[in-house]
Amino acid sequence: MSAETFQRARRPEQKRRRQDAILDAARDLARRDGVGNVSLADIAGRVGIHKSALLRYFETREQIFLELTAAAWREWAQALHGALDQAERGSADLVADVFARGFGDRPLLCDLIAHTPLNLERNVSPEAVRRYKLTSLGAVEEAAALVQRVLPALTAEEGREFVTALASLAGAVWQIANPPPALAELYASDPELGHACVDLVPRLRRTAEILLAGLIPSRNQG
Amino acid sequence: MSAETFQRARRPEQKRRRQDAILDAARDLARRDGVGNVSLADIAGRVGIHKSALLRYFETREQIFLELTAAAWREWAQALHGALDQAERGSADLVADVFARGFGDRPLLCDLIAHTPLNLERNVSPEAVRRYKLTSLGAVEEAAALVQRVLPALTAEEGREFVTALASLAGAVWQIANPPPALAELYASDPELGHACVDLVPRLRRTAEILLAGLIPSRNQG
């Protein structure tokens, strides 16, 4: 085996390891500082390579975060299977609780959801967006099928409506529930701003309960 | 009257006129290009002044957009009064339709809602955020009271839950419903991405109907 063949064979494995290191660095920084506060230079600095070297592995900062979002959707759907595959049928409260905690336990996914249409899909190639969309739509389909399994009164479309509404809300409400420290202090100290304080999981659980209560009887009236 | 007194008397009026010109420029650009694509330099360029001169009137780019958001909430609440003050009681469908169109008719408000916790509240003074929050929370209270007037079966808190959930969704769904041209083309041409296409007003109307259906019977079961 020539040196050249050896190097060629090693290359895909090395490349994947380098990509994983970049994704890990971006994930750590985003968890600590928030997705919106992490630049390409921050990620490169943490990996210990130059920005231009980093761009050999990913198109843009946004593509790195889009890959993290896809991975987070897959892991989220997997966790829902764990919580709902053996669940007793008919309990809307269980579904509401599992979905609220499914987002509450994944702050990075919530932060990423809000950034996706606003930023992440806007600075990458259509092909990268397509790959991402197939993953996120697939995760939503899987989650909708689980909802329908536990609540057979719902149609597939109604399961999808529930999941997409709650996912959009998880992204939006997480941002409101996690203000910068100076604002958290302001909201807590000013009685007039009491309604500006939001607690993510109770709020999502309550909205999930309302949505399911609205969906379940909707066809009985028809 | 000395020249000096004359100039002093004119100053607040001149200042307000300059502020209005800046707000108008930012509004025009944001409507055309999207809030996320408008920089401080863009706004200064359109007004025809230097960036540093602009910062005599507003703290930051974000404060300019926060002022526009406050104005948009006030105008939105005013329009709801027009649509619901004389409305017949008991029609959840009317409320759902009025709220869906209330957001659908105001693309700039929807775009701003998504940007507010993510960006606009993060680069301004706590005092500017406080003023903004009092306006937005006031608009939500007004809207919740209107919902409760038409649907007296709801409590004030339930009216507020409906309005805040729908407002958060309006912000999130508007971004999804308004992708950049390259993505809109991709979604329309690829059958596997059919669910990536969203139509704002029908989607909001449908979710509003589900939320109201879920809220209205909720106490009857208790």
Short mmCIF file of C-alpha atoms in Angstrom, two decimals:
data_model
loop_
_atom_site.label_atom_id
_atom_site.label_comp_id
_atom_site.label_asym_id
_atom_site.label_seq_id
_atom_site.Cartn_x
_atom_site.Cartn_y
_atom_site.Cartn_z
CA MET A 1 0.00 0.00 0.00
CA SER A 2 1.52 3.33 -1.06
CA ALA A 3 1.61 6.33 1.25
CA GLU A 4 -0.87 8.06 -1.03
CA THR A 5 -3.48 5.26 -0.77
CA PHE A 6 -3.03 5.19 2.99
CA GLN A 7 -3.65 8.93 3.22
CA ARG A 8 -6.71 8.76 1.00
CA ALA A 9 -8.24 5.99 3.10
CA ARG A 10 -7.69 7.95 6.30
CA ARG A 11 -9.09 11.17 4.99
CA PRO A 12 -12.90 10.67 5.38
CA GLU A 13 -12.41 9.46 8.98
CA GLN A 14 -10.17 12.43 9.84
CA LYS A 15 -12.60 14.80 8.19
CA ARG A 16 -15.49 13.43 10.22
CA ARG A 17 -13.52 13.73 13.43
CA ARG A 18 -12.69 17.35 12.65
CA GLN A 19 -16.35 18.08 11.81
CA ASP A 20 -17.44 16.52 15.11
CA ALA A 21 -14.94 18.67 17.02
CA ILE A 22 -16.34 21.80 15.35
CA LEU A 23 -19.94 20.80 16.12
CA ASP A 24 -19.03 20.01 19.75
CA ALA A 25 -17.35 23.39 20.16
CA ALA A 26 -20.34 25.23 18.67
CA ARG A 27 -22.73 23.25 20.89
CA ASP A 28 -20.77 24.02 24.07
CA LEU A 29 -20.53 27.73 23.28
CA ALA A 30 -24.22 28.00 22.30
CA ARG A 31 -25.30 26.27 25.51
CA ARG A 32 -23.17 28.65 27.57
CA ASP A 33 -23.68 31.96 25.73
CA GLY A 34 -26.83 31.48 23.61
CA VAL A 35 -26.89 30.74 19.86
CA GLY A 36 -27.12 34.43 18.96
CA ASN A 37 -23.90 35.27 20.78
CA VAL A 38 -21.63 32.69 19.13
CA SER A 39 -19.61 33.79 16.09
CA LEU A 40 -17.59 31.73 13.61
CA ALA A 41 -14.43 33.18 15.19
CA ASP A 42 -15.56 31.97 18.64
CA ILE A 43 -16.03 28.44 17.31
CA ALA A 44 -12.70 28.43 15.45
CA GLY A 45 -10.98 29.75 18.58
CA ARG A 46 -12.39 26.97 20.72
CA VAL A 47 -11.41 24.26 18.24
CA GLY A 48 -7.99 25.86 17.91
CA ILE A 49 -8.00 26.34 14.14
CA HIS A 50 -8.20 29.35 11.85
CA LYS A 51 -11.59 30.54 10.56
CA SER A 52 -10.57 29.81 6.98
CA ALA A 53 -9.67 26.20 7.93
CA LEU A 54 -13.06 25.82 9.57
CA LEU A 55 -14.76 26.84 6.31
CA ARG A 56 -13.27 23.77 4.63
CA TYR A 57 -15.67 21.68 6.73
CA PHE A 58 -18.80 23.84 6.79
CA GLU A 59 -20.27 26.43 4.41
CA THR A 60 -20.93 29.09 7.08
CA ARG A 61 -21.51 29.66 10.81
CA GLU A 62 -25.20 29.13 10.04
CA GLN A 63 -24.60 25.69 8.50
CA ILE A 64 -22.84 24.55 11.67
CA PHE A 65 -25.88 25.53 13.74
CA LEU A 66 -28.27 24.02 11.20
CA GLU A 67 -26.44 20.68 11.61
CA LEU A 68 -26.78 21.00 15.39
CA THR A 69 -30.49 21.72 15.00
CA ALA A 70 -30.97 18.61 12.84
CA ALA A 71 -29.14 16.49 15.45
CA ALA A 72 -31.26 18.02 18.24
CA TRP A 73 -34.51 17.20 16.40
CA ARG A 74 -33.44 13.57 15.95
CA GLU A 75 -32.51 13.23 19.64
CA TRP A 76 -35.81 14.92 20.67
CA ALA A 77 -37.88 12.48 18.58
CA GLN A 78 -35.92 9.56 20.06
CA ALA A 79 -36.69 10.75 23.61
CA LEU A 80 -40.40 11.04 22.75
CA HIS A 81 -40.38 7.39 21.68
CA GLY A 82 -38.90 6.48 25.06
CA ALA A 83 -41.64 8.39 26.89
CA LEU A 84 -44.65 7.49 24.74
CA ASP A 85 -44.07 4.13 23.01
CA GLN A 86 -45.49 2.21 25.99
CA ALA A 87 -47.89 4.94 27.17
CA GLU A 88 -51.48 4.13 28.05
CA ARG A 89 -53.94 5.36 25.44
CA GLY A 90 -56.20 8.32 25.98
CA SER A 91 -54.21 10.56 28.31
CA ALA A 92 -53.99 14.04 26.83
CA ASP A 93 -52.41 15.27 30.09
CA LEU A 94 -49.55 12.81 29.67
CA VAL A 95 -48.95 13.94 26.10
CA ALA A 96 -48.98 17.60 27.18
CA ASP A 97 -46.51 16.90 29.99
CA VAL A 98 -44.15 14.81 27.84
CA PHE A 99 -44.02 17.46 25.11
CA ALA A 100 -43.56 20.34 27.57
CA ARG A 101 -40.67 18.55 29.27
CA GLY A 102 -39.30 17.38 25.92
CA PHE A 103 -38.68 21.02 25.04
CA GLY A 104 -37.94 22.15 28.61
CA ASP A 105 -35.13 19.57 28.91
CA ARG A 106 -33.58 20.82 25.65
CA PRO A 107 -32.82 24.54 25.97
CA LEU A 108 -30.42 24.42 23.02
CA LEU A 109 -33.11 22.97 20.73
CA CYS A 110 -35.54 25.72 21.83
CA ASP A 111 -32.93 28.45 21.23
CA LEU A 112 -32.11 26.97 17.81
CA ILE A 113 -35.79 26.71 16.77
CA ALA A 114 -36.21 30.48 17.06
CA HIS A 115 -32.99 31.14 15.14
CA THR A 116 -33.69 28.69 12.31
CA PRO A 117 -36.03 30.63 9.99
CA LEU A 118 -34.66 34.00 11.16
CA ASN A 119 -30.97 33.35 10.61
CA LEU A 120 -29.81 29.78 10.08
CA GLU A 121 -31.74 29.06 6.87
CA ARG A 122 -30.71 32.42 5.39
CA ASN A 123 -27.00 32.03 5.04
CA VAL A 124 -26.59 28.49 3.71
CA SER A 125 -27.07 26.75 0.36
CA PRO A 126 -30.57 25.55 -0.63
CA GLU A 127 -29.14 21.99 -0.59
CA ALA A 128 -28.15 22.34 3.09
CA VAL A 129 -31.60 23.73 3.92
CA ARG A 130 -33.19 20.82 2.06
CA ARG A 131 -31.24 18.24 4.08
CA TYR A 132 -32.13 20.06 7.29
CA LYS A 133 -35.82 20.32 6.40
CA LEU A 134 -36.09 16.60 5.63
CA THR A 135 -34.74 15.89 9.13
CA SER A 136 -36.93 18.41 10.99
CA LEU A 137 -40.09 17.50 9.03
CA GLY A 138 -39.30 13.82 9.67
CA ALA A 139 -38.98 14.43 13.41
CA VAL A 140 -42.30 16.29 13.43
CA GLU A 141 -43.99 13.42 11.53
CA GLU A 142 -42.61 10.90 14.01
CA ALA A 143 -43.80 12.99 16.95
CA ALA A 144 -47.23 13.47 15.36
CA ALA A 145 -47.55 9.68 14.88
CA LEU A 146 -46.72 9.16 18.58
CA VAL A 147 -49.39 11.70 19.60
CA GLN A 148 -51.89 9.90 17.40
CA ARG A 149 -50.91 6.53 18.90
CA VAL A 150 -51.67 7.77 22.43
CA LEU A 151 -54.68 9.85 21.35
CA PRO A 152 -56.34 7.83 18.57
CA ALA A 153 -59.22 10.35 18.43
CA LEU A 154 -56.86 12.69 16.53
CA THR A 155 -56.13 12.53 12.80
CA ALA A 156 -52.54 12.56 11.52
CA GLU A 157 -53.07 16.17 10.43
CA GLU A 158 -54.30 17.15 13.90
CA GLY A 159 -51.28 15.49 15.49
CA ARG A 160 -49.08 17.53 13.14
CA GLU A 161 -50.93 20.75 14.00
CA PHE A 162 -50.34 20.10 17.69
CA VAL A 163 -46.63 19.34 17.26
CA THR A 164 -45.84 22.25 14.93
CA ALA A 165 -47.72 24.81 17.05
CA LEU A 166 -46.01 23.64 20.22
CA ALA A 167 -42.56 23.56 18.59
CA SER A 168 -42.94 27.13 17.28
CA LEU A 169 -44.10 28.23 20.73
CA ALA A 170 -41.19 26.43 22.41
CA GLY A 171 -38.79 28.50 20.30
CA ALA A 172 -40.56 31.80 20.89
CA VAL A 173 -41.36 31.31 24.59
CA TRP A 174 -37.86 30.05 25.44
CA GLN A 175 -36.46 33.38 24.24
CA ILE A 176 -38.95 35.29 26.40
CA ALA A 177 -38.31 33.00 29.39
CA ASN A 178 -34.53 33.50 29.12
CA PRO A 179 -33.85 37.24 29.02
CA PRO A 180 -30.35 38.65 29.58
CA PRO A 181 -29.52 39.03 33.33
CA ALA A 182 -30.17 42.81 33.41
CA LEU A 183 -33.71 42.27 32.08
CA ALA A 184 -34.43 39.28 34.34
CA GLU A 185 -33.60 41.57 37.25
CA LEU A 186 -35.80 44.36 35.89
CA TYR A 187 -38.80 42.03 35.39
CA ALA A 188 -38.44 40.53 38.86
CA SER A 189 -38.15 43.90 40.60
CA ASP A 190 -40.91 45.86 38.83
CA PRO A 191 -44.47 44.84 39.77
CA GLU A 192 -45.83 46.47 36.58
CA LEU A 193 -43.76 44.02 34.52
CA GLY A 194 -45.01 40.86 36.27
CA HIS A 195 -46.52 39.47 33.07
CA ALA A 196 -43.16 39.80 31.31
CA CYS A 197 -41.88 36.85 33.38
CA VAL A 198 -42.62 33.49 31.80
CA ASP A 199 -41.72 30.01 33.01
CA LEU A 200 -41.14 27.76 29.99
CA VAL A 201 -42.34 24.29 31.03
CA PRO A 202 -45.56 25.28 32.87
CA ARG A 203 -46.44 27.64 30.01
CA LEU A 204 -45.85 24.99 27.34
CA ARG A 205 -47.70 22.34 29.35
CA ARG A 206 -50.69 24.63 29.77
CA THR A 207 -50.78 25.59 26.06
CA ALA A 208 -50.38 21.92 25.09
CA GLU A 209 -53.37 21.03 27.28
CA ILE A 210 -55.47 23.80 25.70
CA LEU A 211 -54.50 22.72 22.16
CA LEU A 212 -55.32 19.07 22.82
CA ALA A 213 -58.61 19.98 24.52
CA GLY A 214 -59.45 22.07 21.45
CA LEU A 215 -58.46 19.35 18.99
CA ILE A 216 -60.09 16.36 20.65
CA PRO A 217 -63.70 17.53 20.74
CA SER A 218 -63.41 19.41 17.42
CA ARG A 219 -64.64 16.48 15.34
CA ASN A 220 -67.28 15.34 17.82
CA GLN A 221 -69.14 18.55 17.12
CA GLY A 222 -69.03 18.00 13.35
CA MET B 1 -37.72 87.50 21.79
CA SER B 2 -34.02 86.84 21.33
CA ALA B 3 -32.70 84.47 18.68
CA GLU B 4 -31.57 82.15 21.44
CA THR B 5 -35.05 81.80 23.00
CA PHE B 6 -36.52 81.20 19.55
CA GLN B 7 -34.04 78.43 18.86
CA ARG B 8 -34.66 76.78 22.25
CA ALA B 9 -38.40 76.83 21.72
CA ARG B 10 -38.00 75.20 18.31
CA ARG B 11 -35.66 72.49 19.50
CA PRO B 12 -38.07 69.79 20.92
CA GLU B 13 -40.24 70.10 17.82
CA GLN B 14 -37.22 69.77 15.52
CA LYS B 15 -35.96 66.83 17.52
CA ARG B 16 -39.31 65.06 17.26
CA ARG B 17 -39.43 65.68 13.53
CA ARG B 18 -35.97 64.20 13.11
CA GLN B 19 -36.91 61.18 15.26
CA ASP B 20 -40.01 60.62 13.15
CA ALA B 21 -37.95 60.76 9.95
CA ILE B 22 -35.60 58.11 11.36
CA LEU B 23 -38.50 55.87 12.42
CA ASP B 24 -40.15 56.29 9.00
CA ALA B 25 -36.93 55.33 7.22
CA ALA B 26 -36.43 52.25 9.42
CA ARG B 27 -40.07 51.22 8.88
CA ASP B 28 -39.84 51.56 5.09
CA LEU B 29 -36.60 49.58 4.90
CA ALA B 30 -37.84 46.84 7.27
CA ARG B 31 -41.05 46.43 5.26
CA ARG B 32 -39.05 46.12 2.05
CA ASP B 33 -36.05 44.05 3.20
CA GLY B 34 -37.11 42.43 6.49
CA VAL B 35 -36.11 43.65 9.97
CA GLY B 36 -33.08 41.35 10.09
CA ASN B 37 -31.59 42.86 6.95
CA VAL B 38 -31.68 46.54 7.98
CA SER B 39 -28.54 48.00 9.58
CA LEU B 40 -28.02 51.33 11.34
CA ALA B 41 -25.99 52.47 8.32
CA ASP B 42 -28.93 51.64 6.02
CA ILE B 43 -31.27 53.78 8.13
CA ALA B 44 -28.79 56.66 8.34
CA GLY B 45 -28.25 56.47 4.58
CA ARG B 46 -31.96 56.69 3.88
CA VAL B 47 -32.45 59.67 6.21
CA GLY B 48 -29.37 61.31 4.70
CA ILE B 49 -27.43 61.79 7.94
CA HIS B 50 -24.32 60.23 9.41
CA LYS B 51 -24.60 57.22 11.74
CA SER B 52 -23.12 59.19 14.63
CA ALA B 53 -25.76 61.93 14.16
CA LEU B 54 -28.47 59.29 14.24
CA LEU B 55 -27.20 58.07 17.60
CA ARG B 56 -28.03 61.47 19.09
CA TYR B 57 -31.72 60.52 18.70
CA PHE B 58 -31.70 56.79 19.52
CA GLU B 59 -29.48 54.57 21.69
CA THR B 60 -28.95 51.85 19.06
CA ARG B 61 -30.39 50.27 15.91
CA GLU B 62 -32.34 47.99 18.26
CA GLN B 63 -33.94 50.91 20.09
CA ILE B 64 -35.25 52.29 16.79
CA PHE B 65 -36.93 48.95 16.04
CA LEU B 66 -38.22 48.62 19.60
CA GLU B 67 -39.95 52.00 19.17
CA LEU B 68 -41.49 50.75 15.91
CA THR B 69 -42.66 47.59 17.68
CA ALA B 70 -44.33 49.63 20.43
CA ALA B 71 -46.09 51.77 17.80
CA ALA B 72 -47.19 48.64 15.91
CA TRP B 73 -48.70 47.08 19.08
CA ARG B 74 -50.68 50.27 19.77
CA GLU B 75 -52.01 50.40 16.22
CA TRP B 76 -52.85 46.64 16.34
CA ALA B 77 -54.86 47.05 19.58
CA GLN B 78 -56.68 50.04 18.06
CA ALA B 79 -57.66 47.97 15.00
CA LEU B 80 -58.98 45.17 17.26
CA HIS B 81 -61.25 47.70 18.95
CA GLY B 82 -62.62 48.66 15.55
CA ALA B 83 -63.33 45.02 14.70
CA LEU B 84 -64.63 43.78 18.06
CA ASP B 85 -66.13 46.69 20.04
CA GLN B 86 -69.54 46.19 18.42
CA ALA B 87 -69.23 42.43 17.82
CA GLU B 88 -72.02 40.07 18.74
CA ARG B 89 -71.23 37.99 21.81
CA GLY B 90 -70.37 34.31 21.68
CA SER B 91 -68.68 33.95 18.29
CA ALA B 92 -65.32 32.24 18.76
CA ASP B 93 -64.97 31.98 14.97
CA LEU B 94 -65.22 35.75 14.64
CA VAL B 95 -62.53 36.25 17.31
CA ALA B 96 -60.25 33.71 15.60
CA ASP B 97 -60.73 35.42 12.24
CA VAL B 98 -60.19 38.95 13.57
CA PHE B 99 -56.97 37.96 15.36
CA ALA B 100 -55.61 35.98 12.38
CA ARG B 101 -56.22 38.92 10.06
CA GLY B 102 -54.99 41.38 12.68
CA PHE B 103 -51.57 39.76 12.43
CA GLY B 104 -51.83 38.86 8.73
CA ASP B 105 -52.50 42.50 7.82
CA ARG B 106 -49.39 43.59 9.77
CA PRO B 107 -46.35 41.77 8.38
CA LEU B 108 -43.97 44.27 10.00
CA LEU B 109 -45.47 43.64 13.46
CA CYS B 110 -45.09 39.86 12.94
CA ASP B 111 -41.48 40.24 11.79
CA LEU B 112 -40.72 42.51 14.77
CA ILE B 113 -42.34 40.14 17.31
CA ALA B 114 -39.83 37.39 16.43
CA HIS B 115 -36.91 39.82 16.62
CA THR B 116 -37.92 41.41 19.93
CA PRO B 117 -36.65 38.92 22.55
CA LEU B 118 -33.92 37.60 20.24
CA ASN B 119 -32.32 40.90 19.30
CA LEU B 120 -34.19 44.11 20.03
CA GLU B 121 -34.36 43.78 23.82
CA ARG B 122 -30.70 42.77 24.02
CA ASN B 123 -28.95 45.87 22.82
CA VAL B 124 -30.84 48.69 24.56
CA SER B 125 -30.98 50.12 28.07
CA PRO B 126 -33.25 48.45 30.67
CA GLU B 127 -35.21 51.73 30.79
CA ALA B 128 -35.99 51.48 27.04
CA VAL B 129 -37.05 47.84 27.48
CA ARG B 130 -39.25 48.85 30.41
CA ARG B 131 -41.05 51.52 28.34
CA TYR B 132 -41.50 49.01 25.49
CA LYS B 133 -42.80 46.25 27.79
CA LEU B 134 -45.40 48.55 29.36
CA THR B 135 -46.71 49.28 25.86
CA SER B 136 -46.73 45.67 24.63
CA LEU B 137 -48.17 44.26 27.86
CA GLY B 138 -50.81 47.03 27.76
CA ALA B 139 -51.77 46.10 24.19
CA VAL B 140 -52.07 42.42 25.18
CA GLU B 141 -54.27 43.36 28.16
CA GLU B 142 -56.50 45.46 25.93
CA ALA B 143 -56.80 42.63 23.40
CA ALA B 144 -57.50 40.08 26.16
CA ALA B 145 -60.29 42.31 27.50
CA LEU B 146 -61.82 42.48 24.01
CA VAL B 147 -61.71 38.68 23.70
CA GLN B 148 -63.39 38.38 27.07
CA ARG B 149 -66.05 40.91 26.05
CA VAL B 150 -67.01 38.81 22.99
CA LEU B 151 -66.54 35.49 24.78
CA PRO B 152 -67.73 36.08 28.37
CA ALA B 153 -67.22 32.37 29.15
CA LEU B 154 -63.47 33.08 29.35
CA THR B 155 -61.64 34.53 32.35
CA ALA B 156 -59.24 37.47 31.99
CA GLU B 157 -56.34 35.05 32.41
CA GLU B 158 -57.70 32.78 29.66
CA GLY B 159 -58.08 35.76 27.33
CA ARG B 160 -54.45 36.64 28.04
CA GLU B 161 -53.32 33.04 27.38
CA PHE B 162 -55.07 33.12 24.01
CA VAL B 163 -53.58 36.47 22.98
CA THR B 164 -50.00 35.74 24.10
CA ALA B 165 -49.93 32.28 22.49
CA LEU B 166 -51.28 33.63 19.22
CA ALA B 167 -48.90 36.62 19.21
CA SER B 168 -45.87 34.37 19.77
CA LEU B 169 -47.08 32.09 16.99
CA ALA B 170 -47.66 35.05 14.66
CA GLY B 171 -44.01 36.01 15.08
CA ALA B 172 -42.68 32.49 14.60
CA VAL B 173 -45.00 31.42 11.78
CA TRP B 174 -44.53 34.66 9.82
CA GLN B 175 -40.80 33.90 9.58
CA ILE B 176 -41.54 30.37 8.33
CA ALA B 177 -44.19 31.64 5.90
CA ASN B 178 -41.80 34.23 4.44
CA PRO B 179 -38.60 32.43 3.45
CA PRO B 180 -36.00 34.07 1.18
CA PRO B 181 -36.87 33.67 -2.55
CA ALA B 182 -34.40 30.80 -3.13
CA LEU B 183 -36.04 28.76 -0.36
CA ALA B 184 -39.59 29.60 -1.40
CA GLU B 185 -38.69 28.19 -4.83
CA LEU B 186 -37.13 25.07 -3.27
CA TYR B 187 -40.17 24.37 -1.07
CA ALA B 188 -42.60 24.85 -3.96
CA SER B 189 -40.65 22.61 -6.35
CA ASP B 190 -39.84 19.67 -4.02
CA PRO B 191 -42.81 17.44 -3.13
CA GLU B 192 -40.93 16.07 -0.09
CA LEU B 193 -40.84 19.58 1.37
CA GLY B 194 -44.57 20.24 1.03
CA HIS B 195 -45.03 20.66 4.77
CA ALA B 196 -42.33 23.34 4.83
CA CYS B 197 -44.79 25.71 3.07
CA VAL B 198 -47.03 27.58 5.48
CA ASP B 199 -49.72 30.16 4.79
CA LEU B 200 -49.84 32.65 7.67
CA VAL B 201 -53.49 33.70 7.99
CA PRO B 202 -55.16 30.27 7.52
CA ARG B 203 -52.63 28.72 9.91
CA LEU B 204 -53.18 31.40 12.58
CA ARG B 205 -56.96 31.25 12.15
CA ARG B 206 -56.95 27.47 12.56
CA THR B 207 -54.71 27.58 15.67
CA ALA B 208 -56.85 30.39 17.13
CA GLU B 209 -59.96 28.24 16.64
CA ILE B 210 -58.27 25.27 18.35
CA LEU B 211 -57.09 27.41 21.27
CA LEU B 212 -60.54 28.95 21.80
CA ALA B 213 -62.24 25.54 21.50
CA GLY B 214 -59.79 24.25 24.12
CA LEU B 215 -60.29 27.21 26.45
CA ILE B 216 -64.06 27.52 26.28
CA PRO B 217 -65.04 24.04 27.51
CA SER B 218 -62.11 23.84 29.95
CA ARG B 219 -64.04 25.19 32.93
CA ASN B 220 -67.29 23.38 32.09
CA GLN B 221 -65.51 20.11 32.82
CA GLY B 222 -64.25 21.33 36.23
#
